[in-house]
Structures are given as structure tokens and as C-alpha cells.
mmCIF file with all atom_site columns, C-alpha atoms and ligand atoms in Angstrom:
data_model
loop_
_atom_site.group_PDB
_atom_site.id
_atom_site.type_symbol
_atom_site.label_atom_id
_atom_site.label_alt_id
_atom_site.label_comp_id
_atom_site.label_asym_id
_atom_site.label_entity_id
_atom_site.label_seq_id
_atom_site.pdbx_PDB_ins_code
_atom_site.Cartn_x
_atom_site.Cartn_y
_atom_site.Cartn_z
_atom_site.occupancy
_atom_site.B_iso_or_equiv
_atom_site.pdbx_formal_charge
_atom_site.auth_seq_id
_atom_site.auth_comp_id
_atom_site.auth_asym_id
_atom_site.auth_atom_id
_atom_site.pdbx_PDB_model_num
ATOM   1   C  CA  . MET M 1 1   ? 120.000 184.374 109.733 1.00 71.00 ? 6   MET M CA  1
ATOM   2   C  CA  . ASN M 1 2   ? 119.331 180.979 108.445 1.00 75.00 ? 7   ASN M CA  1
ATOM   3   C  CA  . HIS M 1 3   ? 117.586 178.539 111.119 1.00 81.00 ? 8   HIS M CA  1
ATOM   4   C  CA  . ILE M 1 4   ? 118.140 175.002 111.179 1.00 84.00 ? 9   ILE M CA  1
ATOM   5   C  CA  . GLU M 1 5   ? 116.174 172.363 113.001 1.00 89.00 ? 10  GLU M CA  1
ATOM   6   C  CA  . ILE M 1 6   ? 118.372 170.611 115.451 1.00 94.00 ? 11  ILE M CA  1
ATOM   7   C  CA  . PRO M 1 7   ? 117.285 167.012 115.825 1.00 97.00 ? 12  PRO M CA  1
ATOM   8   C  CA  . PHE M 1 8   ? 115.919 165.876 118.943 1.00 97.00 ? 13  PHE M CA  1
ATOM   9   C  CA  . TRP M 1 9   ? 118.774 163.252 119.748 1.00 97.00 ? 14  TRP M CA  1
ATOM   10  C  CA  . LYS M 1 10  ? 121.356 166.068 119.466 1.00 97.00 ? 15  LYS M CA  1
ATOM   11  C  CA  . LYS M 1 11  ? 119.546 168.600 121.656 1.00 96.00 ? 16  LYS M CA  1
ATOM   12  C  CA  . LYS M 1 12  ? 118.230 166.375 124.352 1.00 96.00 ? 17  LYS M CA  1
ATOM   13  C  CA  . SER M 1 13  ? 119.741 163.793 126.993 1.00 95.00 ? 18  SER M CA  1
ATOM   14  C  CA  . LEU M 1 14  ? 118.087 160.184 126.901 1.00 96.00 ? 19  LEU M CA  1
ATOM   15  C  CA  . ILE M 1 15  ? 116.323 161.248 130.113 1.00 95.00 ? 20  ILE M CA  1
ATOM   16  C  CA  . GLU M 1 16  ? 114.850 164.667 128.734 1.00 97.00 ? 21  GLU M CA  1
ATOM   17  C  CA  . MET M 1 17  ? 113.212 162.796 125.728 1.00 97.00 ? 22  MET M CA  1
ATOM   18  C  CA  . THR M 1 18  ? 109.625 162.176 125.305 1.00 97.00 ? 23  THR M CA  1
ATOM   19  C  CA  . ARG M 1 19  ? 108.233 158.662 125.149 1.00 95.00 ? 24  ARG M CA  1
ATOM   20  C  CA  . ARG M 1 20  ? 107.745 159.018 121.528 1.00 96.00 ? 25  ARG M CA  1
ATOM   21  C  CA  . GLU M 1 21  ? 111.072 160.088 120.710 1.00 97.00 ? 26  GLU M CA  1
ATOM   22  C  CA  . TRP M 1 22  ? 112.652 157.415 122.870 1.00 96.00 ? 27  TRP M CA  1
ATOM   23  C  CA  . GLU M 1 23  ? 110.736 154.918 120.844 1.00 96.00 ? 28  GLU M CA  1
ATOM   24  C  CA  . LEU M 1 24  ? 111.934 156.586 117.554 1.00 97.00 ? 29  LEU M CA  1
ATOM   25  C  CA  . LEU M 1 25  ? 115.532 156.239 118.505 1.00 97.00 ? 30  LEU M CA  1
ATOM   26  C  CA  . CYS M 1 26  ? 115.428 152.577 118.461 1.00 97.00 ? 31  CYS M CA  1
ATOM   27  C  CA  . ASP M 1 27  ? 116.918 151.481 115.272 1.00 97.00 ? 32  ASP M CA  1
ATOM   28  C  CA  . GLY M 1 28  ? 114.705 148.207 114.984 1.00 98.00 ? 33  GLY M CA  1
ATOM   29  C  CA  . CYS M 1 29  ? 117.769 145.901 114.621 1.00 97.00 ? 34  CYS M CA  1
ATOM   30  C  CA  . GLY M 1 30  ? 116.382 143.364 116.997 1.00 97.00 ? 35  GLY M CA  1
ATOM   31  C  CA  . ARG M 1 31  ? 119.648 142.404 118.514 1.00 97.00 ? 36  ARG M CA  1
ATOM   32  C  CA  . CYS M 1 32  ? 118.728 143.004 122.019 1.00 96.00 ? 37  CYS M CA  1
ATOM   33  C  CA  . CYS M 1 33  ? 116.142 140.238 121.756 1.00 97.00 ? 38  CYS M CA  1
ATOM   34  C  CA  . LEU M 1 34  ? 118.857 137.717 120.956 1.00 97.00 ? 39  LEU M CA  1
ATOM   35  C  CA  . GLU M 1 35  ? 119.715 135.280 123.682 1.00 96.00 ? 40  GLU M CA  1
ATOM   36  C  CA  . LYS M 1 36  ? 122.864 136.136 125.226 1.00 95.00 ? 41  LYS M CA  1
ATOM   37  C  CA  . LEU M 1 37  ? 125.587 134.107 127.389 1.00 96.00 ? 42  LEU M CA  1
ATOM   38  C  CA  . MET M 1 38  ? 128.066 135.668 129.696 1.00 93.00 ? 43  MET M CA  1
ATOM   39  C  CA  . ASP M 1 39  ? 131.485 134.518 130.783 1.00 92.00 ? 44  ASP M CA  1
ATOM   40  C  CA  . HIS M 1 40  ? 131.424 135.138 134.518 1.00 90.00 ? 45  HIS M CA  1
ATOM   41  C  CA  . LYS M 1 41  ? 135.138 135.213 134.801 1.00 93.00 ? 46  LYS M CA  1
ATOM   42  C  CA  . THR M 1 42  ? 135.649 137.752 132.108 1.00 92.00 ? 47  THR M CA  1
ATOM   43  C  CA  . GLY M 1 43  ? 132.189 139.501 132.025 1.00 89.00 ? 48  GLY M CA  1
ATOM   44  C  CA  . LYS M 1 44  ? 132.228 139.157 128.292 1.00 90.00 ? 49  LYS M CA  1
ATOM   45  C  CA  . VAL M 1 45  ? 128.843 138.855 126.563 1.00 92.00 ? 50  VAL M CA  1
ATOM   46  C  CA  . TYR M 1 46  ? 128.036 136.259 123.661 1.00 95.00 ? 51  TYR M CA  1
ATOM   47  C  CA  . TYR M 1 47  ? 125.404 136.543 121.360 1.00 96.00 ? 52  TYR M CA  1
ATOM   48  C  CA  . THR M 1 48  ? 123.713 133.672 120.064 1.00 97.00 ? 53  THR M CA  1
ATOM   49  C  CA  . ASP M 1 49  ? 121.396 133.357 116.766 1.00 97.00 ? 54  ASP M CA  1
ATOM   50  C  CA  . LEU M 1 50  ? 118.451 132.567 119.150 1.00 98.00 ? 55  LEU M CA  1
ATOM   51  C  CA  . ALA M 1 51  ? 115.744 135.073 119.136 1.00 98.00 ? 56  ALA M CA  1
ATOM   52  C  CA  . CYS M 1 52  ? 113.120 135.684 121.811 1.00 97.00 ? 57  CYS M CA  1
ATOM   53  C  CA  . ARG M 1 53  ? 109.804 133.840 120.682 1.00 97.00 ? 58  ARG M CA  1
ATOM   54  C  CA  . HIS M 1 54  ? 108.293 137.047 120.354 1.00 98.00 ? 59  HIS M CA  1
ATOM   55  C  CA  . LEU M 1 55  ? 110.413 138.775 117.936 1.00 98.00 ? 60  LEU M CA  1
ATOM   56  C  CA  . ASP M 1 56  ? 109.190 138.783 114.319 1.00 98.00 ? 61  ASP M CA  1
ATOM   57  C  CA  . LEU M 1 57  ? 112.174 137.390 112.316 1.00 98.00 ? 62  LEU M CA  1
ATOM   58  C  CA  . GLU M 1 58  ? 111.419 139.466 109.142 1.00 97.00 ? 63  GLU M CA  1
ATOM   59  C  CA  . THR M 1 59  ? 110.513 142.943 110.626 1.00 97.00 ? 64  THR M CA  1
ATOM   60  C  CA  . CYS M 1 60  ? 112.824 142.432 113.773 1.00 98.00 ? 65  CYS M CA  1
ATOM   61  C  CA  . ARG M 1 61  ? 110.281 143.851 115.771 1.00 97.00 ? 66  ARG M CA  1
ATOM   62  C  CA  . CYS M 1 62  ? 108.571 142.844 118.970 1.00 97.00 ? 67  CYS M CA  1
ATOM   63  C  CA  . LYS M 1 63  ? 105.247 141.012 118.255 1.00 97.00 ? 68  LYS M CA  1
ATOM   64  C  CA  . ILE M 1 64  ? 104.011 141.713 121.756 1.00 96.00 ? 69  ILE M CA  1
ATOM   65  C  CA  . TYR M 1 65  ? 105.703 145.114 122.416 1.00 94.00 ? 70  TYR M CA  1
ATOM   66  C  CA  . SER M 1 66  ? 102.933 146.983 124.369 1.00 92.00 ? 71  SER M CA  1
ATOM   67  C  CA  . ASN M 1 67  ? 101.896 143.849 126.223 1.00 92.00 ? 72  ASN M CA  1
ATOM   68  C  CA  . ARG M 1 68  ? 105.390 142.618 127.111 1.00 91.00 ? 73  ARG M CA  1
ATOM   69  C  CA  . THR M 1 69  ? 105.352 143.240 130.674 1.00 87.00 ? 74  THR M CA  1
ATOM   70  C  CA  . PHE M 1 70  ? 102.467 140.747 131.072 1.00 89.00 ? 75  PHE M CA  1
ATOM   71  C  CA  . LEU M 1 71  ? 103.616 138.269 128.444 1.00 93.00 ? 76  LEU M CA  1
ATOM   72  C  CA  . ALA M 1 72  ? 107.319 138.333 128.731 1.00 92.00 ? 77  ALA M CA  1
ATOM   73  C  CA  . SER M 1 73  ? 108.402 138.719 132.314 1.00 87.00 ? 78  SER M CA  1
ATOM   74  C  CA  . ASP M 1 74  ? 112.037 138.188 131.244 1.00 88.00 ? 79  ASP M CA  1
ATOM   75  C  CA  . CYS M 1 75  ? 112.105 140.892 128.907 1.00 93.00 ? 80  CYS M CA  1
ATOM   76  C  CA  . GLU M 1 76  ? 114.313 143.551 129.814 1.00 88.00 ? 81  GLU M CA  1
ATOM   77  C  CA  . TRP M 1 77  ? 112.859 147.312 129.320 1.00 88.00 ? 82  TRP M CA  1
ATOM   78  C  CA  . LEU M 1 78  ? 115.196 149.875 128.354 1.00 90.00 ? 83  LEU M CA  1
ATOM   79  C  CA  . ILE M 1 79  ? 115.087 153.245 130.300 1.00 89.00 ? 84  ILE M CA  1
ATOM   80  C  CA  . PRO M 1 80  ? 117.663 155.754 130.449 1.00 89.00 ? 85  PRO M CA  1
ATOM   81  C  CA  . ASP M 1 81  ? 118.794 154.932 133.847 1.00 87.00 ? 86  ASP M CA  1
ATOM   82  C  CA  . LYS M 1 82  ? 119.688 151.352 132.876 1.00 87.00 ? 87  LYS M CA  1
ATOM   83  C  CA  . ILE M 1 83  ? 121.606 151.910 129.471 1.00 88.00 ? 88  ILE M CA  1
ATOM   84  C  CA  . GLN M 1 84  ? 124.744 152.670 131.112 1.00 84.00 ? 89  GLN M CA  1
ATOM   85  C  CA  . LYS M 1 85  ? 124.387 149.369 133.166 1.00 86.00 ? 90  LYS M CA  1
ATOM   86  C  CA  . TYR M 1 86  ? 123.355 147.358 130.122 1.00 87.00 ? 91  TYR M CA  1
ATOM   87  C  CA  . ARG M 1 87  ? 126.922 146.733 128.776 1.00 84.00 ? 92  ARG M CA  1
ATOM   88  C  CA  . TRP M 1 88  ? 125.367 143.812 126.850 1.00 91.00 ? 93  TRP M CA  1
ATOM   89  C  CA  . LEU M 1 89  ? 123.845 146.136 124.333 1.00 94.00 ? 94  LEU M CA  1
ATOM   90  C  CA  . PRO M 1 90  ? 125.434 145.845 120.950 1.00 94.00 ? 95  PRO M CA  1
ATOM   91  C  CA  . LYS M 1 91  ? 127.799 148.962 120.150 1.00 92.00 ? 96  LYS M CA  1
ATOM   92  C  CA  . SER M 1 92  ? 125.445 149.518 117.282 1.00 95.00 ? 97  SER M CA  1
ATOM   93  C  CA  . CYS M 1 93  ? 122.513 150.375 119.488 1.00 96.00 ? 98  CYS M CA  1
ATOM   94  C  CA  . ALA M 1 94  ? 121.424 153.846 119.371 1.00 97.00 ? 99  ALA M CA  1
ATOM   95  C  CA  . TYR M 1 95  ? 120.876 154.205 123.129 1.00 96.00 ? 100 TYR M CA  1
ATOM   96  C  CA  . ARG M 1 96  ? 124.410 153.183 123.868 1.00 95.00 ? 101 ARG M CA  1
ATOM   97  C  CA  . LEU M 1 97  ? 125.884 155.259 121.141 1.00 96.00 ? 102 LEU M CA  1
ATOM   98  C  CA  . LEU M 1 98  ? 124.195 158.265 122.333 1.00 96.00 ? 103 LEU M CA  1
ATOM   99  C  CA  . MET M 1 99  ? 125.155 157.349 126.243 1.00 94.00 ? 104 MET M CA  1
ATOM   100 C  CA  . GLU M 1 100 ? 128.611 157.262 124.896 1.00 94.00 ? 105 GLU M CA  1
ATOM   101 C  CA  . GLY M 1 101 ? 128.542 160.641 123.312 1.00 95.00 ? 106 GLY M CA  1
ATOM   102 C  CA  . LYS M 1 102 ? 128.766 159.091 119.833 1.00 96.00 ? 107 LYS M CA  1
ATOM   103 C  CA  . GLU M 1 103 ? 126.744 159.789 116.664 1.00 96.00 ? 108 GLU M CA  1
ATOM   104 C  CA  . LEU M 1 104 ? 124.238 157.730 114.889 1.00 97.00 ? 109 LEU M CA  1
ATOM   105 C  CA  . ALA M 1 105 ? 125.249 155.911 111.945 1.00 96.00 ? 110 ALA M CA  1
ATOM   106 C  CA  . TRP M 1 106 ? 124.040 156.591 108.562 1.00 96.00 ? 111 TRP M CA  1
ATOM   107 C  CA  . TRP M 1 107 ? 121.823 153.521 108.311 1.00 97.00 ? 112 TRP M CA  1
ATOM   108 C  CA  . HIS M 1 108 ? 119.873 154.534 111.455 1.00 98.00 ? 113 HIS M CA  1
ATOM   109 C  CA  . PRO M 1 109 ? 116.272 155.099 110.200 1.00 98.00 ? 114 PRO M CA  1
ATOM   110 C  CA  . LEU M 1 110 ? 116.246 158.709 111.867 1.00 98.00 ? 115 LEU M CA  1
ATOM   111 C  CA  . ILE M 1 111 ? 119.357 159.579 109.606 1.00 98.00 ? 116 ILE M CA  1
ATOM   112 C  CA  . SER M 1 112 ? 118.524 157.871 106.504 1.00 98.00 ? 117 SER M CA  1
ATOM   113 C  CA  . GLY M 1 113 ? 114.849 158.244 106.442 1.00 98.00 ? 118 GLY M CA  1
ATOM   114 C  CA  . ASN M 1 114 ? 114.363 154.610 105.553 1.00 98.00 ? 119 ASN M CA  1
ATOM   115 C  CA  . PRO M 1 115 ? 113.448 151.989 107.976 1.00 97.00 ? 120 PRO M CA  1
ATOM   116 C  CA  . GLU M 1 116 ? 115.085 149.205 105.587 1.00 97.00 ? 121 GLU M CA  1
ATOM   117 C  CA  . THR M 1 117 ? 118.564 150.613 105.789 1.00 97.00 ? 122 THR M CA  1
ATOM   118 C  CA  . VAL M 1 118 ? 119.336 148.707 109.218 1.00 97.00 ? 123 VAL M CA  1
ATOM   119 C  CA  . HIS M 1 119 ? 118.507 145.638 107.314 1.00 97.00 ? 124 HIS M CA  1
ATOM   120 C  CA  . LEU M 1 120 ? 120.246 146.499 104.227 1.00 96.00 ? 125 LEU M CA  1
ATOM   121 C  CA  . GLU M 1 121 ? 123.564 147.266 106.019 1.00 95.00 ? 126 GLU M CA  1
ATOM   122 C  CA  . GLY M 1 122 ? 123.428 144.063 107.636 1.00 95.00 ? 127 GLY M CA  1
ATOM   123 C  CA  . ILE M 1 123 ? 122.878 145.449 111.289 1.00 96.00 ? 128 ILE M CA  1
ATOM   124 C  CA  . SER M 1 124 ? 119.736 143.821 112.148 1.00 97.00 ? 129 SER M CA  1
ATOM   125 C  CA  . VAL M 1 125 ? 118.997 140.295 112.937 1.00 97.00 ? 130 VAL M CA  1
ATOM   126 C  CA  . ARG M 1 126 ? 116.909 139.626 109.691 1.00 97.00 ? 131 ARG M CA  1
ATOM   127 C  CA  . GLY M 1 127 ? 118.255 136.582 108.007 1.00 96.00 ? 132 GLY M CA  1
ATOM   128 C  CA  . LYS M 1 128 ? 120.562 135.744 111.017 1.00 96.00 ? 133 LYS M CA  1
ATOM   129 C  CA  . ALA M 1 129 ? 118.330 134.357 113.811 1.00 97.00 ? 134 ALA M CA  1
ATOM   130 C  CA  . VAL M 1 130 ? 116.305 131.725 114.486 1.00 97.00 ? 135 VAL M CA  1
ATOM   131 C  CA  . SER M 1 131 ? 113.651 131.306 117.094 1.00 98.00 ? 136 SER M CA  1
ATOM   132 C  CA  . SER M 1 132 ? 114.547 130.019 120.358 1.00 97.00 ? 137 SER M CA  1
ATOM   133 C  CA  . VAL M 1 133 ? 111.208 128.008 120.856 1.00 97.00 ? 138 VAL M CA  1
ATOM   134 C  CA  . GLY M 1 134 ? 112.236 124.428 121.563 1.00 96.00 ? 139 GLY M CA  1
ATOM   135 C  CA  . ILE M 1 135 ? 115.999 125.096 122.340 1.00 97.00 ? 140 ILE M CA  1
ATOM   136 C  CA  . SER M 1 136 ? 117.201 124.229 125.709 1.00 96.00 ? 141 SER M CA  1
ATOM   137 C  CA  . GLU M 1 137 ? 119.355 126.444 127.690 1.00 94.00 ? 142 GLU M CA  1
ATOM   138 C  CA  . ASP M 1 138 ? 122.066 123.674 127.508 1.00 96.00 ? 143 ASP M CA  1
ATOM   139 C  CA  . GLU M 1 139 ? 122.282 123.981 123.845 1.00 97.00 ? 144 GLU M CA  1
ATOM   140 C  CA  . PHE M 1 140 ? 122.800 127.762 123.567 1.00 97.00 ? 145 PHE M CA  1
ATOM   141 C  CA  . GLU M 1 141 ? 126.368 127.486 123.579 1.00 96.00 ? 146 GLU M CA  1
ATOM   142 C  CA  . ASN M 1 142 ? 126.195 125.803 120.232 1.00 97.00 ? 147 ASN M CA  1
ATOM   143 C  CA  . HIS M 1 143 ? 124.295 128.940 118.764 1.00 98.00 ? 148 HIS M CA  1
ATOM   144 C  CA  . ILE M 1 144 ? 126.959 131.476 119.732 1.00 97.00 ? 149 ILE M CA  1
ATOM   145 C  CA  . ILE M 1 145 ? 127.692 133.732 116.788 1.00 95.00 ? 150 ILE M CA  1
ATOM   146 C  CA  . SER M 1 146 ? 130.679 135.943 115.751 1.00 89.00 ? 151 SER M CA  1
ATOM   147 C  CA  . ASP M 1 147 ? 130.581 139.697 116.084 1.00 84.00 ? 152 ASP M CA  1
ATOM   148 C  CA  . ARG M 1 148 ? 131.774 139.737 112.472 1.00 85.00 ? 153 ARG M CA  1
ATOM   149 C  CA  . ILE M 1 149 ? 128.331 138.753 111.200 1.00 88.00 ? 154 ILE M CA  1
ATOM   150 C  CA  . TRP M 1 150 ? 127.030 142.008 111.564 1.00 85.00 ? 155 TRP M CA  1
ATOM   151 C  CA  . GLY M 1 151 ? 127.434 144.670 109.007 1.00 73.00 ? 156 GLY M CA  1
ATOM   152 C  CA  . ARG M 1 152 ? 130.808 146.223 108.506 1.00 67.00 ? 157 ARG M CA  1
ATOM   153 C  CA  . THR M 1 153 ? 129.838 149.593 110.179 1.00 66.00 ? 158 THR M CA  1
ATOM   154 C  CA  . ALA M 1 154 ? 128.237 148.081 113.189 1.00 65.00 ? 159 ALA M CA  1
ATOM   155 C  CA  . GLY M 1 155 ? 131.334 147.649 115.285 1.00 57.00 ? 160 GLY M CA  1
ATOM   156 C  CA  . THR M 1 156 ? 132.336 144.501 117.438 1.00 52.00 ? 161 THR M CA  1
ATOM   157 C  CA  . ASP M 1 157 ? 130.652 143.983 120.632 1.00 58.00 ? 162 ASP M CA  1
HETATM 158 S  S1  . LIG Z 2 .   ? 119.612 146.943 120.263 1.00 79.29 ? 209 LIG Z S1  1
HETATM 159 FE FE1 . LIG Z 2 .   ? 119.101 149.005 120.715 1.00 79.29 ? 209 LIG Z FE1 1
HETATM 160 S  S2  . LIG Z 2 .   ? 118.494 150.021 118.849 1.00 79.29 ? 209 LIG Z S2  1
HETATM 161 FE FE2 . LIG Z 2 .   ? 118.536 147.586 118.427 1.00 79.29 ? 209 LIG Z FE2 1
HETATM 162 S  S3  . LIG Z 2 .   ? 116.490 146.821 118.791 1.00 79.29 ? 209 LIG Z S3  1
HETATM 163 FE FE3 . LIG Z 2 .   ? 117.572 146.953 120.685 1.00 79.29 ? 209 LIG Z FE3 1
HETATM 164 S  S4  . LIG Z 2 .   ? 117.113 148.863 121.565 1.00 79.29 ? 209 LIG Z S4  1
HETATM 165 FE FE4 . LIG Z 2 .   ? 116.638 149.008 119.549 1.00 79.29 ? 209 LIG Z FE4 1
HETATM 166 S  S1  . LIG Z 2 .   ? 109.428 140.495 124.555 1.00 79.29 ? 210 LIG Z S1  1
HETATM 167 FE FE1 . LIG Z 2 .   ? 109.674 141.547 122.688 1.00 79.29 ? 210 LIG Z FE1 1
HETATM 168 S  S2  . LIG Z 2 .   ? 111.053 143.188 123.308 1.00 79.29 ? 210 LIG Z S2  1
HETATM 169 FE FE2 . LIG Z 2 .   ? 111.252 141.453 124.914 1.00 79.29 ? 210 LIG Z FE2 1
HETATM 170 S  S3  . LIG Z 2 .   ? 112.901 140.354 124.362 1.00 79.29 ? 210 LIG Z S3  1
HETATM 171 FE FE3 . LIG Z 2 .   ? 111.068 139.520 123.348 1.00 79.29 ? 210 LIG Z FE3 1
HETATM 172 S  S4  . LIG Z 2 .   ? 110.874 140.354 121.353 1.00 79.29 ? 210 LIG Z S4  1
HETATM 173 FE FE4 . LIG Z 2 .   ? 112.265 141.508 122.395 1.00 79.29 ? 210 LIG Z FE4 1
#
């Protein structure tokens, strides 16, 4: 009999994953670190092109990740229990996809084996976001971006 290795994200639920597996699941798109606005009548969430001041706009990774509890009190930590409630996560987000019983896309670094594919496919914020430093909340509306700017395989939000 041939043995195949079943990847951890296919054999474990989000809650069963180790801390390392949980972190590996993040595709590094940086989209959850963009400022968002919600229409309170419809519940629709609008993404802006304004990135958290702690996001590295080139790597799309948090510059203070291990210290964000202390340095960014408004940063939303993703934990398994919250994924279902966080409807603002982009449809391409690996945590959301798995929670919805869907597959990871080909460009996810765990599938492609290449951390650049999330950028090459246009899923990440690289080249699409600016820092929110110095921008007042009154101006956020002027920074709303269309779902269409994301890669063609990202889905709309
Ligand atoms: S949206 Fe999801 S996959 Fe993308 S950076 Fe945030 S947590 Fe990671
Ligand atoms: S503190 Fe880091 S993880 Fe939190 S929103 Fe800002 S860049 Fe993202």
C-alpha cells in the first residue's frame, strides 16, 4: 500500500492546530491589516487602501507581530473561536476558507511552496496600500477600494 502524507490543514480543524500550524496558515496577504468601514444599515464592510502603521507594505507582514498586544491595543487577534464572527475577513483568507469548508487556493504558500505567489497573483496588499499614518478617520471614506483590485482568484468580499 502506498502511503500519502495528508497536510495538517486537511486533517485538523482550526481548533486542533498547533500554534506553528496556525501561523503557517496565514497566507501573508496583509488584507486584514487594512482599515475598514462598515455600513451599519447593511452590515457590509468596505476595505480601504489604508494599512495599519505597523504593516510592512512590501512584505505585507506585521513589523511588531510578537509585541502587538502591547504596541497595538486595537489589533484584532485571530483565534479559532472568532473566525466565524469575523465576517470582515477577506474571502481569500485561509482561516475563513477552512472555516467554510473550502480548499486553499493554488497561490497559498502552503500549496505553491513559494511565499511570493500570494503577491504575484495580486491577492496581497503589496503595491495597493498606503500607510494610514497622518490620515484622519474622516478621510477614510475617500480611501475605499473596489473588491476588483484583488487578484482574479481572490473572490469578492
Ligand atoms: S487576511 Fe487572513 S490570510 Fe491574509 S494576512 Fe490576514 S489572517 Fe493572514
Ligand atoms: S498590529 Fe500588526 S497584525 Fe495588527 S493590524 Fe497592525 S500590522 Fe496587522
